[in-house]
Amino acid sequence: MQHPAVPDLAHAHTRPIHWVATATAVAAVVALSAVLQPDAATAAQPAGHGSAAAHPAPPDPAAAAFPLECGPVKALVQKKASGDLDGDGRPETVAVVHCDAPMGTPPDGVYVLTRDAAGGKPRVVATLVDPAERRTVTDFSVRDGAVQATLLGYSSPDVPSCCPDLEDGAKWQWKNGAFVRSTPAGAHAV
């Protein structure tokens, strides 16, 4: 009988500690693979192939200047929604903005943002609700090329700003070069 050139190797015999080490290593690989996932696949073509980007990014309200006088506090974007409102294939963003007042209920402004075809800085192109109207916006959305919102307001200047006593539904759509306001079906007053 010929003897091997290498003596018996210690690792050739399995022991419980080997199984524990193997199970730990496999668990670490599985956990790491769950964390390190590849980017999601998209159907978009790389830049330079075919036409321009199919879906340009909507304007970011954080980069816009709003026509709102807030004194020492900042303008705060409370809500935002995007969609193609004018049918040009580029999305607009509608932002509900008010002054970040430390107390009370500051009135909201509703602004439509767009940017030029080159994707420049967002700019306000329409004011749907002016803060001077003393309205608060709830149930806000952009759907099917229209902006819809519920507006809370006041029947007189004597009504405290904490307690709006009017509720009005509003819908705006782009028609003949301007946003036209209508009252959606099912709207009611408080």
PDB file of C-alpha atoms in Angstrom, residues 63-177:
ATOM      1  CA  ALA A  63     -36.182  75.130  -6.802  1.00  0.00           C
ATOM      2  CA  ALA A  64     -38.935  77.658  -7.613  1.00  0.00           C
ATOM      3  CA  ALA A  65     -39.493  81.207  -6.402  1.00  0.00           C
ATOM      4  CA  PHE A  66     -43.137  81.745  -5.406  1.00  0.00           C
ATOM      5  CA  PRO A  67     -44.876  85.154  -5.463  1.00  0.00           C
ATOM      6  CA  LEU A  68     -45.541  84.958  -1.725  1.00  0.00           C
ATOM      7  CA  GLU A  69     -44.504  87.534   0.884  1.00  0.00           C
ATOM      8  CA  CYS A  70     -43.577  85.666   4.069  1.00  0.00           C
ATOM      9  CA  GLY A  71     -41.497  88.242   5.940  1.00  0.00           C
ATOM     10  CA  PRO A  72     -38.950  86.547   8.210  1.00  0.00           C
ATOM     11  CA  VAL A  73     -40.262  83.005   7.636  1.00  0.00           C
ATOM     12  CA  LYS A  74     -39.872  80.808   4.564  1.00  0.00           C
ATOM     13  CA  ALA A  75     -42.441  79.676   2.027  1.00  0.00           C
ATOM     14  CA  LEU A  76     -43.334  76.043   2.688  1.00  0.00           C
ATOM     15  CA  VAL A  77     -44.519  73.641  -0.033  1.00  0.00           C
ATOM     16  CA  GLN A  78     -47.345  71.812   1.742  1.00  0.00           C
ATOM     17  CA  LYS A  79     -48.494  69.574  -1.128  1.00  0.00           C
ATOM     18  CA  LYS A  80     -47.464  68.925  -4.710  1.00  0.00           C
ATOM     19  CA  ALA A  81     -48.652  66.865  -7.660  1.00  0.00           C
ATOM     20  CA  SER A  82     -47.510  66.605 -11.274  1.00  0.00           C
ATOM     21  CA  GLY A  83     -49.066  65.839 -14.618  1.00  0.00           C
ATOM     22  CA  ASP A  84     -49.272  67.119 -18.182  1.00  0.00           C
ATOM     23  CA  LEU A  85     -51.878  69.869 -17.803  1.00  0.00           C
ATOM     24  CA  ASP A  86     -51.573  71.568 -21.195  1.00  0.00           C
ATOM     25  CA  GLY A  87     -51.084  68.525 -23.456  1.00  0.00           C
ATOM     26  CA  ASP A  88     -47.552  69.426 -24.611  1.00  0.00           C
ATOM     27  CA  GLY A  89     -46.040  66.114 -23.451  1.00  0.00           C
ATOM     28  CA  ARG A  90     -44.083  67.717 -20.584  1.00  0.00           C
ATOM     29  CA  PRO A  91     -45.315  67.502 -16.998  1.00  0.00           C
ATOM     30  CA  GLU A  92     -46.184  70.553 -14.939  1.00  0.00           C
ATOM     31  CA  THR A  93     -46.135  70.599 -11.131  1.00  0.00           C
ATOM     32  CA  VAL A  94     -48.890  72.139  -9.054  1.00  0.00           C
ATOM     33  CA  ALA A  95     -47.777  73.229  -5.581  1.00  0.00           C
ATOM     34  CA  VAL A  96     -49.795  74.221  -2.532  1.00  0.00           C
ATOM     35  CA  VAL A  97     -47.625  76.738  -0.679  1.00  0.00           C
ATOM     36  CA  HIS A  98     -47.992  78.873   2.451  1.00  0.00           C
ATOM     37  CA  CYS A  99     -45.767  80.833   4.791  1.00  0.00           C
ATOM     38  CA  ASP A 100     -44.245  78.668   7.505  1.00  0.00           C
ATOM     39  CA  ALA A 101     -45.873  80.675  10.309  1.00  0.00           C
ATOM     40  CA  PRO A 102     -45.135  79.494  13.865  1.00  0.00           C
ATOM     41  CA  MET A 103     -48.790  79.987  14.903  1.00  0.00           C
ATOM     42  CA  GLY A 104     -52.207  80.124  13.268  1.00  0.00           C
ATOM     43  CA  THR A 105     -53.383  78.807   9.931  1.00  0.00           C
ATOM     44  CA  PRO A 106     -51.642  80.704   7.134  1.00  0.00           C
ATOM     45  CA  PRO A 107     -53.595  80.851   3.866  1.00  0.00           C
ATOM     46  CA  ASP A 108     -52.484  78.662   0.973  1.00  0.00           C
ATOM     47  CA  GLY A 109     -51.516  79.652  -2.536  1.00  0.00           C
ATOM     48  CA  VAL A 110     -51.823  77.178  -5.418  1.00  0.00           C
ATOM     49  CA  TYR A 111     -49.253  77.655  -8.177  1.00  0.00           C
ATOM     50  CA  VAL A 112     -48.581  75.907 -11.501  1.00  0.00           C
ATOM     51  CA  LEU A 113     -44.897  75.394 -12.312  1.00  0.00           C
ATOM     52  CA  THR A 114     -43.331  74.598 -15.643  1.00  0.00           C
ATOM     53  CA  ARG A 115     -39.936  74.801 -17.275  1.00  0.00           C
ATOM     54  CA  ASP A 116     -38.794  75.418 -20.824  1.00  0.00           C
ATOM     55  CA  ALA A 117     -38.087  72.628 -23.311  1.00  0.00           C
ATOM     56  CA  ALA A 118     -34.404  72.709 -22.353  1.00  0.00           C
ATOM     57  CA  GLY A 119     -35.335  71.717 -18.776  1.00  0.00           C
ATOM     58  CA  GLY A 120     -34.368  75.028 -17.137  1.00  0.00           C
ATOM     59  CA  LYS A 121     -35.233  76.278 -13.666  1.00  0.00           C
ATOM     60  CA  PRO A 122     -38.889  75.820 -12.616  1.00  0.00           C
ATOM     61  CA  ARG A 123     -41.007  78.964 -12.851  1.00  0.00           C
ATOM     62  CA  VAL A 124     -44.534  79.904 -11.794  1.00  0.00           C
ATOM     63  CA  VAL A 125     -46.806  80.284 -14.844  1.00  0.00           C
ATOM     64  CA  ALA A 126     -50.203  80.493 -13.127  1.00  0.00           C
ATOM     65  CA  THR A 127     -51.736  81.215  -9.724  1.00  0.00           C
ATOM     66  CA  LEU A 128     -54.870  79.139  -9.202  1.00  0.00           C
ATOM     67  CA  VAL A 129     -55.510  80.282  -5.611  1.00  0.00           C
ATOM     68  CA  ASP A 130     -54.047  83.538  -4.317  1.00  0.00           C
ATOM     69  CA  PRO A 131     -53.182  83.595  -0.582  1.00  0.00           C
ATOM     70  CA  ALA A 132     -55.065  86.926  -0.382  1.00  0.00           C
ATOM     71  CA  GLU A 133     -58.275  84.861  -0.756  1.00  0.00           C
ATOM     72  CA  ARG A 134     -57.615  83.383   2.741  1.00  0.00           C
ATOM     73  CA  ARG A 135     -58.168  79.754   1.619  1.00  0.00           C
ATOM     74  CA  THR A 136     -56.813  76.483   2.980  1.00  0.00           C
ATOM     75  CA  VAL A 137     -56.445  73.634   0.471  1.00  0.00           C
ATOM     76  CA  THR A 138     -57.408  70.022   1.257  1.00  0.00           C
ATOM     77  CA  ASP A 139     -58.045  66.921  -0.898  1.00  0.00           C
ATOM     78  CA  PHE A 140     -55.626  68.104  -3.570  1.00  0.00           C
ATOM     79  CA  SER A 141     -54.802  66.105  -6.750  1.00  0.00           C
ATOM     80  CA  VAL A 142     -53.813  66.257 -10.408  1.00  0.00           C
ATOM     81  CA  ARG A 143     -55.716  63.736 -12.547  1.00  0.00           C
ATOM     82  CA  ASP A 144     -56.510  63.429 -16.238  1.00  0.00           C
ATOM     83  CA  GLY A 145     -55.030  66.844 -17.051  1.00  0.00           C
ATOM     84  CA  ALA A 146     -57.002  68.649 -14.332  1.00  0.00           C
ATOM     85  CA  VAL A 147     -56.222  70.072 -10.897  1.00  0.00           C
ATOM     86  CA  GLN A 148     -58.813  69.314  -8.220  1.00  0.00           C
ATOM     87  CA  ALA A 149     -58.972  70.628  -4.667  1.00  0.00           C
ATOM     88  CA  THR A 150     -61.277  71.296  -1.779  1.00  0.00           C
ATOM     89  CA  LEU A 151     -60.951  74.870  -0.532  1.00  0.00           C
ATOM     90  CA  LEU A 152     -61.824  75.909   3.002  1.00  0.00           C
ATOM     91  CA  GLY A 153     -62.611  79.569   3.548  1.00  0.00           C
ATOM     92  CA  TYR A 154     -64.510  82.198   5.529  1.00  0.00           C
ATOM     93  CA  SER A 155     -67.914  83.787   5.035  1.00  0.00           C
ATOM     94  CA  SER A 156     -66.737  87.100   6.527  1.00  0.00           C
ATOM     95  CA  PRO A 157     -63.627  88.747   8.008  1.00  0.00           C
ATOM     96  CA  ASP A 158     -65.191  88.244  11.459  1.00  0.00           C
ATOM     97  CA  VAL A 159     -64.774  84.442  11.275  1.00  0.00           C
ATOM     98  CA  PRO A 160     -61.601  83.443  13.183  1.00  0.00           C
ATOM     99  CA  SER A 161     -58.846  81.965  11.012  1.00  0.00           C
ATOM    100  CA  CYS A 162     -58.858  78.809  13.135  1.00  0.00           C
ATOM    101  CA  CYS A 163     -62.351  77.874  12.049  1.00  0.00           C
ATOM    102  CA  PRO A 164     -63.188  78.122   8.333  1.00  0.00           C
ATOM    103  CA  ASP A 165     -66.945  78.002   7.756  1.00  0.00           C
ATOM    104  CA  LEU A 166     -67.047  77.511   3.975  1.00  0.00           C
ATOM    105  CA  GLU A 167     -66.044  74.504   1.870  1.00  0.00           C
ATOM    106  CA  ASP A 168     -65.837  74.724  -1.891  1.00  0.00           C
ATOM    107  CA  GLY A 169     -64.767  72.186  -4.497  1.00  0.00           C
ATOM    108  CA  ALA A 170     -62.728  73.496  -7.398  1.00  0.00           C
ATOM    109  CA  LYS A 171     -61.376  72.057 -10.627  1.00  0.00           C
ATOM    110  CA  TRP A 172     -59.028  73.776 -13.074  1.00  0.00           C
ATOM    111  CA  GLN A 173     -58.352  72.692 -16.665  1.00  0.00           C
ATOM    112  CA  TRP A 174     -56.240  74.231 -19.397  1.00  0.00           C
ATOM    113  CA  LYS A 175     -58.547  75.574 -22.135  1.00  0.00           C
ATOM    114  CA  ASN A 176     -57.763  78.093 -24.886  1.00  0.00           C
ATOM    115  CA  GLY A 177     -54.461  79.176 -23.331  1.00  0.00           C
TER     116      GLY A 177
END
